[in-house]
Structure formats: structure tokens, C-alpha cells
Amino acid sequence: MCIRDSYKVLSEVSIHFKAGQLDFLLDRLSAMPRTKIGTEEIDLVYDLTRFSLSSSSANFAERLGRFYWSLVLEAEKPEIRDQALVKFCDVMKSWELRDARYNVLLECISNLERGYVVLPSIKIMTKLIETFPSSPSSSLSEKYTKAILIIRLQQENKLVDTLLKSITAFKTSLLKQVPAGATITESLLDGLLSNNERAGYITNLTERFNFLFFVLGNGAPDLSITYTMLSSLWDEMIMRAAVPSERDIMFKWFREAAESKAGLPINFDELLTFFKEKIARNVVGLTPEGFSCFQSVFCILNERLTKLQRVTTPAPTQTYHYNSIYGTQYISYSNPDDDRTKKDQELEFKALVFPSELIGIDELWGIAIAAASESVLEKSTALLTSLYLQLGADIEDRIVDVRKEYLTRCVGFLKEAADEEETTLRILHLVKAFLNESERKGVGSLRSHSALTKGELLTIYVNNSITTGTDVPAKVELKLYSNASVFDLRVQFAKAAKTTWDNVKLMRASQKEIKDNENGKTLGELRLRNSETLSSAKRPTPPIPQVPLVYPDGTVNPKLVKIIDDWYDIHSTDSKMSMEQCAGFIHACTNDNCRAEDTRVKNIFARWDSDKDGYLTRKEFQGFYQLAALEREKVVWSNLHSHHYRNDLKKVTEVETESIDVRILPRYLISQNPEFFTLLFSLLDKGGRVTLEAWKLLNRLPTSPETFKRIIALDGVRGAANPKWDNILDLHSNYRLLYELHVLEFLMEEQEEANLGEGGVNPFEELLKGDSVLEEMKANWKVDFIFYGGFEVLFQIFSKFTRREGTSYDMFEKNILAFVLKILKNYLIAAFTARIRNLYTLTQFVRHSQFSLEFIGTYLSFTSADLSTLIPDSTKP
């Protein structure tokens, strides 16, 4: 018989053993080398005593505990230690050893103090403390609750102090063993640990902090940590961290303790001081865990100081759709599994004061500008922008001032950055993030500079996976110009799909989502291609409460009566609804190809066609549906949803898109700040990534009013003896030139309304309003532009680039040439043929490549009398 079989037999007959037999077996098993003891031996000892502990010898229970205790401390294999720990704690809960638990805890504290088998001792303490009840009423036979036990261990044996000292002692002892001059790494520290530790350096520290969290979380309210204790721990783990990952242990523990139900057991004033003197002073190079710690304490403190208000956004609920009318019910479930849903379920904050008054706001700005980690940059930017965009009721009327505060700080930081490329790029990133988040609901009529002209007409296809039914297409075809915004795209698709724009989640072929914070961007900015196909998905929105279909007094909701009448009008002829039309109505509700011979139709007519003429009158149809609203409410709601009515009985296609006050949008506020434009234009001269990002931002913003004014006034050209076209078109900077050419193209459009794209208005209407001089200049601008030599200047620009050696052009140079050619071809020629002699003839040069640019330039300076001698006969009309 093998040993395993012998153990099995002993386990089966263990209930009949006497005290002496139990003592014998325990003695033999205890004498075995610890390396030889496995799971079978541990289970056998437990089975031997499971039914007979009360009949064993007086000290048997204590000896049994010692057996498991020795295994927990000395076994080499982790699984053996863990199994012995579970059995040990189970035995310690027995009536015979219940009072001994306290002494075991004292012994474990002693191990912590001596630095001996610390991790096993921590595990034993955790398990034993968990055996005590949370409240006195949970177990009347217990002497202590968890909280009272922990308080006693702290008062009499300094449990928390010992644990904190254990952390410092562990690090100090180990670092003393590091060879002189050696580079400290985790693997080096792991190799220096004794066999008693049986875990790596980081694991040793993590387990100590986990136990500290457990103790503080289960202790009574009067268990506290002083500022001095916290400060010492912070310095040890953060300021004197042996390896970088060590800091995250402290960050994680501090954050979880602060966010826990019990909270950090520290006086509020001391926590505030700790945040200012420790956390907020060490923000350079924060890890993601470090920033989470900063953010948690930042929000807690400002909430306690009533500077922030914690709010919970209601999460969308699971929706059920019932498709039936007096027949089989087809039920579908929609699961709101969406990134925004998960975010909405989290706690958020609203600012109750100007963000500049928040504790730690300067440090938050510093983190967002100097973060080394992309994750920290993203999180800090998100927090910063939300503080300036999510405002409480008391300060909401100051929204413009709050947003100006954000932009003013960005201007100040840009000035201070000077030639620091990375800092400048971060600040530009913060401006763009602010724009993105503020434009989730679109930008109204406030178009960006890049959207001045319509651009390319795009055909975009969207697969409709949001709504179904006979009245909505499975694939929607949309036509928009490239200067339309993503919000325009979303709204147009929602209209075609008979839903609301905020229900629409759009993805490109790569399944990359087009996010809400991209709603203010143009289709051109996203580089959507002509004939590109997008996919859609339903994105749950906060639930709309259902209004009653029938009031308590039995009257039907007037809105429902109106809907029923509308349905009847659609599915009837001359106030008569036939069986075929009734079947059509049912099909509109269920999309199941209902026919006139369907049982449901027959049942309706059998009951409600009172004169049996094969038609339902309006009153009969109303009676049928009003009774259904009383008896089959879910079915009626299903029909309403199938016809795209919301829970408030409003049709989604009739719900107006929320009007945007463009005057509160950051892009508008920037457009009213000449200093901001001056800074951005100055960045165009920096070169590298700064120039490129500044250029992108300039195109994202509305056109600079100062630039527009200068071009409208033809400043330095109109009425000047020696026109200074450099004031209008900067030939020394490709970026500025391209920016100004875009304004020229806008002004050259014959029908300005056509430039604006979907729902746009003249972006400079406010600038022109009330200024009669400027309005007159605008009205005469096209003629004046040509009269004062604008055509020649454009030709010179074209000539400058085409005369250059080599044929390689960068992106901006290609765009400049494209703009110039487009203006010459599409606008100037057509607009001024009648006003300029031989202008049509000039265009013929485009078709004759044998003429050099020098020849064409000379031609432009000749009078009509001289032209006949200059142009060869073969080219004369």
C-alpha cells in the first residue's frame, strides 16, 4: 500500500481515534523534515482533528497550531505555505485556540520588529484579524471586533509604528549589502535577499504596504497617522527610492487609502500641509500612478474646501425592445458597453470657484506642461480642461471669464517658453485639447480658417447599425464639403437614421472611433476620403424618463392621441383603414412583413370593425390603441420606439439640435485676442515641429480679424503711389503667404454663401457690421484688388516658384501654387474679363508652353497698341 492510500485510510477512520493515537500521529508528522511535508500530510493532519479536536489531549490543539505555524514560516514551496496558512487560521478559530489568537498576533509583531519571516507573519496577522467580527452584534462570543483588536495592538504593541519601522529597516539593511559603486537594480536587490524572505524586493515592500492599508481600513476612527509618520514614510519611499518602481508602491497605497471608505486616518489640516509640502513639491517626472495619487488628493482637498463639487453622471440603463402587436413578442437587449458609458459611471467634479483658486492648480499646470509620461500628459490635460469647462451653478454665468483665464495662462506660458521647443509644443497641445473638449457639441457657425472655402465635395457612406425599420436605410449616403465639421456629419447621419446625434458612434474602416472631442474638426482635417465608408454603432445616452401613456384618471396622454392620429393618417385613405393598410402599420412596427391575412389583423378587425365593412374608422383605431395603452403598455412603447419616438413622446427627428452660443467657445475668445494671433504667427518663424503645430492651430481657429481687416482694406496698397503688397501677401514666409492666400480665395468667391458649407454664415459679419468704410471696401474689393496690381503680384508669386532650380516642392509650396492657380483660373478671369483689356487673351498663354515667363511678364506691361507687334501671328485670335 502506498503512502497516499495509507493517508486516505487514516483520514476515513480518524473519527474513532483516541487522544493518545492523535498525539502519536501528530508527533510522527511533526518530526518529518519540512522539505518532505506536502499537501497530503497537511490535509491528513487537518482531517485527523476535524471531528475529534475536543476529545484530544489538553495541549493537542496548541501543538497542532505549532505544526502549521512552523510550516507557514519554514516551508520552501509557496503553495505549501499558503495551504498551511489556511489550515492554521481555521484551527485558530476553534473554541480551544480562539483566545490564543492574540498571542500569535503578538508573536507576529515581534517578527516584524526583528525582521524575521516578515511576509509570512503579515499573512498570518491578516488572516487572523479577518476571523474577528466587524461589529459586536456579529458574534457575541468574541471578545474583540476587528477595530477594537487593532486599536489594542496599536496602543499596547505599536503595530502601525512597528510596521512603518519595518519598511525603513528592511530597506536600510538591504542597501548596506550593495557593493560599492554598483548600479542598484531590482534584480541586484532581489539577489541580496536572504532565503527567509522568499520574495523579491518590490514584493516585500508591496506586502508591507498592503498590510498597512488593511490595518488602517479596519481600525477604529481614532486610529490615526501623524504628519511626522507620513512624512518619514514619504521621504523613505519617494525621495530615497532605491529603484523607480518603488515610488509607485507609495503612490498606490496613498491613493487607495485616500479613496477608501475609511479614508486616510490623518487630520485634514495635516493632510493639506502634507499635500503642499510633499506631494505638490515632487511633480517632476511623475509616473501614471504618481499622477493618480496627486489627482485623488487634489480632488479630495478641494472638495472638502467646497471648491469642487462631486457629481455622478447617471449611467445609461439596459434597454429592452418588444416588437409585437397582439402576437409573438420579439425581445432584443442592448448592452451599453461603451467607453463613454464607463467614463460616465465614474465620479466627476465641477468647479465652484475660479480654477486659479483651487489648491494645487499651479502644480497641475506644471505637470501638464512638463510631464515625461504620455499617460500622465493625457490624464493631467483631461483633468485641467475639465476644471475649466465643468462649472457649478454658482459660477456658470462667469464661463467666459473662466475660459479666458485658461487661455491667458497659455499665452503667459508661451511667452515664458521662449526657445524651449518641448514646452512650447506642450502649451499648444493644451490649447488644442481645450478646443477639442469645448467643441463636443459643435462650433455653430464659427468656422475655422481652413474651412473658409467649401473645398472638395465628398460622398461619405455610413453603415447604419443604430436604427432598423422600413423607413430607415441600412446604408446612408451623405454629401458634404470637406470644410463641414465632424459634428455636421454626425447630425446629418442622425437625421437620415432617425436618431439623435449624441446616439451616434462613428468608426472608420480600421474601427478607430471618431470621438466626440473631434466634433469641431473639419472632414478635411480628419482626411476623410471621397467615397469612404464609415460604420456606426448606438452609443447609449442618459435615460429619458418615460411619461405616462394613460393618466391615473384614465385619460390618454394627449401626445399619444396625436401620434395615433398621425399613424392613422399615414395608413388610411379617405378616413378608412383597410386590412392591407392595417397590416402595413403592423409591419412598420415589427418589420415582419405582416399581411392582410395575418391572425393579428383579423383579430383587430373582428373586435374593432363595428359595422363589419372591412375598414377601421379613426375612432375605432383610436379605441384599439387606447385600450392597448392600458392593457399592453410595453407593446405600445415598443411600437413608439419602432417609429422613433423617445420616452418623452418626442420624435427623435423633431428634437432640435442644441443651439451653441459661439461667443463662449474658446476658439471665438481666441479670435478676439490679437496677442494670441501675434504669438502664433511668431511661432511660424521657429521652424521644426513648433512651426508645424502652430500652423495647424492657426488653421483650426477662425481667421485672424486683424489679417482679414488688413486684406479688406488693402492696407498700404489702396490709394498708395507706391503700393506695398508685402502688407497684404507676405512673400518672405510660405506659412503667412498661404494663410493670406486662403483669405483671398474666400474674398474672390462669386457667391460667398457657397463658401460656408453646411449651416455656415459669413464669419466676418460681426467684424463688418457698423463699419460703413470697411463695408464699402469689402464691396469694391475685387475690383480694387485687380486695379492696384493684385493680378501682377499673384503672377509674380507663381513665377517665383516656377523659376526656382529643381522641381521638388514641399507641401506648403505646392499648396501656394495650387491656391494661386485656382484664384487665377476660377475667379479672376471670370470676374474681370469685361473690365481688363485683352484679359481673355492673357489666359491663352496657359495653353502655349512655348512662351517663357519672362515673355508673359513683359506682355503684362505693354499697352494694347504694342501687343500686336509682340504676339506672333500664329497665336493671334
Coordinates of C-alpha atoms in Angstrom, one line a residue, residues 190-476:
D190 CA 16.5 40.5 -5.2
G191 CA 19.7 38.6 -5.2
L192 CA 20.8 40.1 -1.9
L193 CA 17.7 38.9 0.0
S194 CA 18.0 36.0 2.4
N195 CA 16.2 32.7 2.0
N196 CA 13.9 33.7 4.8
E197 CA 12.3 36.4 2.7
R198 CA 11.4 34.1 -0.2
A199 CA 10.2 37.1 -2.3
G200 CA 11.6 39.9 -4.4
Y201 CA 12.4 43.4 -3.2
I202 CA 9.3 45.1 -4.6
T203 CA 7.1 42.2 -3.4
N204 CA 8.5 42.7 0.2
L205 CA 7.6 46.4 0.1
T206 CA 4.2 45.9 -1.5
E207 CA 3.1 43.3 1.1
R208 CA 4.0 45.6 3.9
F209 CA 2.0 48.5 2.4
N210 CA -0.9 46.2 1.7
F211 CA -1.0 45.2 5.3
L212 CA -0.8 48.8 6.4
F213 CA -3.8 49.5 4.1
F214 CA -5.6 46.6 5.7
V215 CA -4.9 47.7 9.2
L216 CA -5.9 51.3 8.7
G217 CA -9.0 50.3 6.8
N218 CA -10.2 48.0 9.6
G219 CA -9.1 50.2 12.5
A220 CA -11.4 52.4 14.6
P221 CA -11.8 56.1 13.6
D222 CA -9.4 57.1 16.4
L223 CA -6.6 55.2 14.8
S224 CA -4.5 57.8 13.1
I225 CA -1.2 58.5 11.3
T226 CA 0.6 61.7 12.2
Y227 CA 2.1 64.1 9.7
T228 CA 5.6 63.1 11.0
M229 CA 4.9 59.4 10.3
L230 CA 3.6 60.1 6.8
S231 CA 6.4 62.5 6.0
S232 CA 9.0 60.0 7.1
L233 CA 7.4 57.3 5.0
W234 CA 7.2 59.6 2.0
D235 CA 10.8 60.5 2.2
E236 CA 11.9 56.9 2.5
M237 CA 9.8 55.7 -0.4
I238 CA 9.8 58.7 -2.7
M239 CA 12.9 60.8 -2.0
R240 CA 15.2 57.9 -1.2
A241 CA 13.7 55.3 -3.5
A242 CA 16.3 52.7 -4.4
V243 CA 14.6 51.9 -7.7
P244 CA 11.9 53.9 -9.7
S245 CA 9.2 51.3 -9.3
E246 CA 9.4 51.7 -5.5
R247 CA 7.7 55.1 -5.7
D248 CA 4.6 53.6 -7.3
I249 CA 4.1 51.4 -4.2
M250 CA 3.8 54.5 -2.1
F251 CA 1.7 56.4 -4.6
K252 CA -0.7 53.5 -5.0
W253 CA -1.1 52.9 -1.2
F254 CA -1.6 56.6 -0.6
R255 CA -4.2 57.0 -3.3
E256 CA -6.1 53.8 -2.3
A257 CA -6.1 54.8 1.3
A258 CA -7.3 58.3 0.5
E259 CA -10.1 57.0 -1.8
S260 CA -11.2 54.2 0.6
K261 CA -14.4 54.3 2.6
A262 CA -12.4 54.8 5.8
G263 CA -10.2 57.4 4.2
L264 CA -6.7 58.4 5.4
P265 CA -6.6 58.5 9.2
I266 CA -5.0 61.9 9.3
N267 CA -6.2 65.3 10.4
F268 CA -7.4 67.4 7.5
D269 CA -5.1 70.3 8.2
E270 CA -2.1 67.9 8.3
L271 CA -3.2 66.3 5.1
L272 CA -3.4 69.7 3.5
T273 CA 0.1 70.6 4.7
F274 CA 1.3 67.2 3.5
F275 CA -0.1 67.8 0.1
K276 CA 1.5 71.2 -0.2
E277 CA 4.9 70.3 1.2
K278 CA 5.3 66.8 -0.1
I279 CA 3.0 65.7 -2.9
A280 CA 2.8 69.0 -4.8
R281 CA 6.6 69.6 -4.5
N282 CA 7.5 66.4 -6.3
V283 CA 5.6 66.5 -9.5
V284 CA 8.5 66.4 -12.0
G285 CA 8.8 63.1 -13.7
L286 CA 5.5 61.7 -12.2
T287 CA 4.5 58.2 -13.2
P288 CA 0.9 57.4 -14.1
E289 CA 0.4 56.0 -10.6
G290 CA 2.0 59.1 -9.1
F291 CA -0.4 61.4 -11.0
S292 CA -3.3 59.3 -9.9
C293 CA -2.2 59.9 -6.3
F294 CA -1.9 63.7 -6.9
Q295 CA -5.3 63.9 -8.6
S296 CA -7.0 61.9 -5.9
V297 CA -5.7 64.1 -3.0
F298 CA -6.2 67.2 -5.1
C299 CA -9.9 66.5 -5.6
I300 CA -10.4 65.4 -2.0
L301 CA -8.9 68.5 -0.6
N302 CA -10.7 70.9 -2.9
E303 CA -14.0 69.1 -2.3
R304 CA -13.6 69.4 1.5
L305 CA -12.8 73.1 1.0
T306 CA -16.1 73.4 -1.1
K307 CA -14.1 74.5 -4.2
L308 CA -15.1 71.4 -6.1
Q309 CA -18.4 69.6 -6.2
R310 CA -18.6 65.8 -6.7
V311 CA -21.2 64.7 -9.2
T312 CA -22.2 61.4 -10.6
T313 CA -23.4 61.3 -14.2
P314 CA -26.3 58.7 -14.5
A315 CA -25.3 55.7 -16.5
P316 CA -27.4 54.6 -19.4
T317 CA -29.6 51.6 -18.5
Q318 CA -30.1 48.4 -20.4
T319 CA -32.9 48.9 -22.9
Y320 CA -35.5 46.3 -24.0
H321 CA -37.3 46.3 -27.3
Y322 CA -40.6 44.5 -27.7
N323 CA -41.8 44.1 -31.3
S324 CA -45.4 42.8 -31.3
I325 CA -49.0 43.6 -31.6
Y326 CA -51.3 41.1 -30.1
G327 CA -48.9 38.3 -31.2
T328 CA -45.5 36.9 -30.6
Q329 CA -43.1 39.3 -28.7
Y330 CA -39.6 39.6 -30.2
I331 CA -37.4 40.9 -27.5
S332 CA -33.9 42.3 -28.1
Y333 CA -31.5 43.6 -25.5
S334 CA -29.0 46.4 -26.0
N335 CA -25.9 46.3 -23.8
P336 CA -24.5 49.8 -23.1
D337 CA -20.8 48.6 -23.4
D338 CA -19.2 51.9 -24.5
D339 CA -16.1 53.8 -23.4
R340 CA -18.1 56.9 -22.7
T341 CA -20.6 54.8 -20.6
K342 CA -17.8 53.6 -18.4
K343 CA -16.5 57.1 -18.1
D344 CA -19.9 58.5 -17.2
Q345 CA -20.2 56.0 -14.4
E346 CA -17.1 57.4 -12.7
L347 CA -17.3 60.3 -10.3
E348 CA -16.6 63.7 -11.8
F349 CA -16.2 67.2 -10.4
K350 CA -17.5 70.6 -11.1
A351 CA -15.6 73.7 -10.2
L352 CA -17.4 76.0 -7.7
V353 CA -14.7 78.7 -7.9
F354 CA -12.3 80.1 -10.5
P355 CA -9.8 77.3 -11.1
S356 CA -7.0 79.6 -10.2
E357 CA -8.3 79.5 -6.6
L358 CA -8.0 75.7 -6.4
I359 CA -5.4 74.2 -4.1
G360 CA -2.7 72.7 -6.3
I361 CA -3.8 74.2 -9.6
D362 CA -0.4 75.7 -10.3
E363 CA 1.2 72.3 -9.8
L364 CA -1.4 70.7 -12.1
W365 CA -0.4 73.2 -14.8
G366 CA 3.2 72.3 -14.2
I367 CA 2.5 68.6 -14.6
A368 CA 0.6 69.1 -17.9
I369 CA 3.4 71.1 -19.3
A370 CA 6.4 69.1 -18.1
A371 CA 5.1 65.5 -17.9
A372 CA 7.6 63.0 -19.1
S373 CA 5.0 60.2 -19.5
E374 CA 2.4 60.3 -22.3
S375 CA -0.1 58.8 -20.0
V376 CA 0.5 61.5 -17.4
L377 CA 0.2 64.1 -20.1
E378 CA -3.1 62.8 -21.3
K379 CA -4.6 62.4 -17.7
S380 CA -3.3 65.8 -16.5
T381 CA -4.6 67.6 -19.6
A382 CA -8.0 65.9 -19.2
L383 CA -8.3 67.0 -15.6
L384 CA -7.1 70.5 -16.3
T385 CA -9.5 71.1 -19.2
S386 CA -12.4 69.6 -17.3
L387 CA -11.8 72.0 -14.4
Y388 CA -12.2 75.0 -16.7
L389 CA -15.2 73.5 -18.7
Q390 CA -17.3 71.8 -16.0
L391 CA -18.6 74.6 -13.8
G392 CA -21.1 74.6 -10.9
A393 CA -24.2 76.7 -11.0
D394 CA -22.8 79.5 -8.8
I395 CA -20.0 80.2 -11.3
E396 CA -21.6 79.1 -14.6
D397 CA -22.5 82.7 -15.5
R398 CA -18.8 83.5 -15.4
I399 CA -18.0 80.9 -18.0
V400 CA -16.4 83.4 -20.4
D401 CA -14.1 84.8 -17.7
V402 CA -13.1 81.2 -16.6
R403 CA -12.2 80.2 -20.2
K404 CA -10.3 83.4 -20.7
E405 CA -8.3 82.6 -17.6
Y406 CA -7.2 79.3 -19.2
L407 CA -6.3 81.0 -22.4
T408 CA -4.5 83.8 -20.6
R409 CA -2.3 81.3 -18.8
C410 CA -1.5 79.6 -22.0
V411 CA -0.4 83.0 -23.5
G412 CA 1.8 83.6 -20.5
F413 CA 3.4 80.2 -20.7
L414 CA 4.0 80.7 -24.4
K415 CA 5.9 83.9 -23.7
E416 CA 7.9 82.3 -21.0
A417 CA 8.8 79.3 -23.1
A418 CA 10.8 81.4 -25.5
D419 CA 13.0 78.9 -27.4
E420 CA 12.1 75.8 -25.4
E421 CA 10.7 73.6 -28.1
E422 CA 9.1 70.9 -25.9
T423 CA 7.5 73.4 -23.6
T424 CA 6.0 75.3 -26.5
L425 CA 4.7 72.1 -28.0
R426 CA 3.0 71.2 -24.7
I427 CA 1.3 74.5 -24.4
L428 CA 0.0 74.3 -28.0
H429 CA -1.3 70.8 -27.1
L430 CA -3.1 72.3 -24.1
V431 CA -4.8 74.9 -26.3
K432 CA -5.9 72.2 -28.8
A433 CA -7.2 70.0 -26.0
F434 CA -9.2 72.9 -24.7
L435 CA -10.7 73.5 -28.1
N436 CA -11.5 69.8 -28.6
E437 CA -13.3 69.3 -25.3
S438 CA -15.3 72.6 -25.6
E439 CA -16.5 71.7 -29.1
R440 CA -18.1 68.3 -28.4
K441 CA -21.5 69.8 -29.4
G442 CA -20.1 71.5 -32.5
V443 CA -19.0 75.0 -33.3
G444 CA -22.2 76.5 -34.6
S445 CA -21.4 79.0 -37.4
L446 CA -17.9 79.8 -36.2
R447 CA -15.8 78.2 -39.0
S448 CA -12.1 77.7 -38.8
H449 CA -9.6 79.3 -41.2
S450 CA -9.2 76.1 -43.1
A451 CA -13.0 76.0 -43.6
L452 CA -13.3 79.4 -45.2
T453 CA -14.0 77.8 -48.6
K454 CA -16.0 74.7 -49.3
G455 CA -13.2 72.5 -50.5
E456 CA -13.9 69.2 -52.2
L457 CA -17.5 67.8 -52.3
L458 CA -17.3 64.4 -50.6
T459 CA -19.6 61.5 -50.7
I460 CA -19.5 59.6 -47.4
Y461 CA -21.3 56.3 -46.8
V462 CA -22.2 55.2 -43.3
N463 CA -23.4 51.7 -42.5
N464 CA -26.5 52.1 -40.2
S465 CA -26.3 49.8 -37.3
I466 CA -28.2 52.1 -35.0
T467 CA -31.8 52.0 -36.2
T468 CA -33.9 49.5 -38.1
G469 CA -37.2 49.5 -39.9
T470 CA -38.8 50.1 -43.2
D471 CA -38.3 53.8 -43.0
V472 CA -34.6 54.0 -42.4
P473 CA -31.8 52.9 -44.8
A474 CA -29.3 50.2 -44.0
K475 CA -26.6 52.4 -45.6
V476 CA -26.7 56.2 -45.6

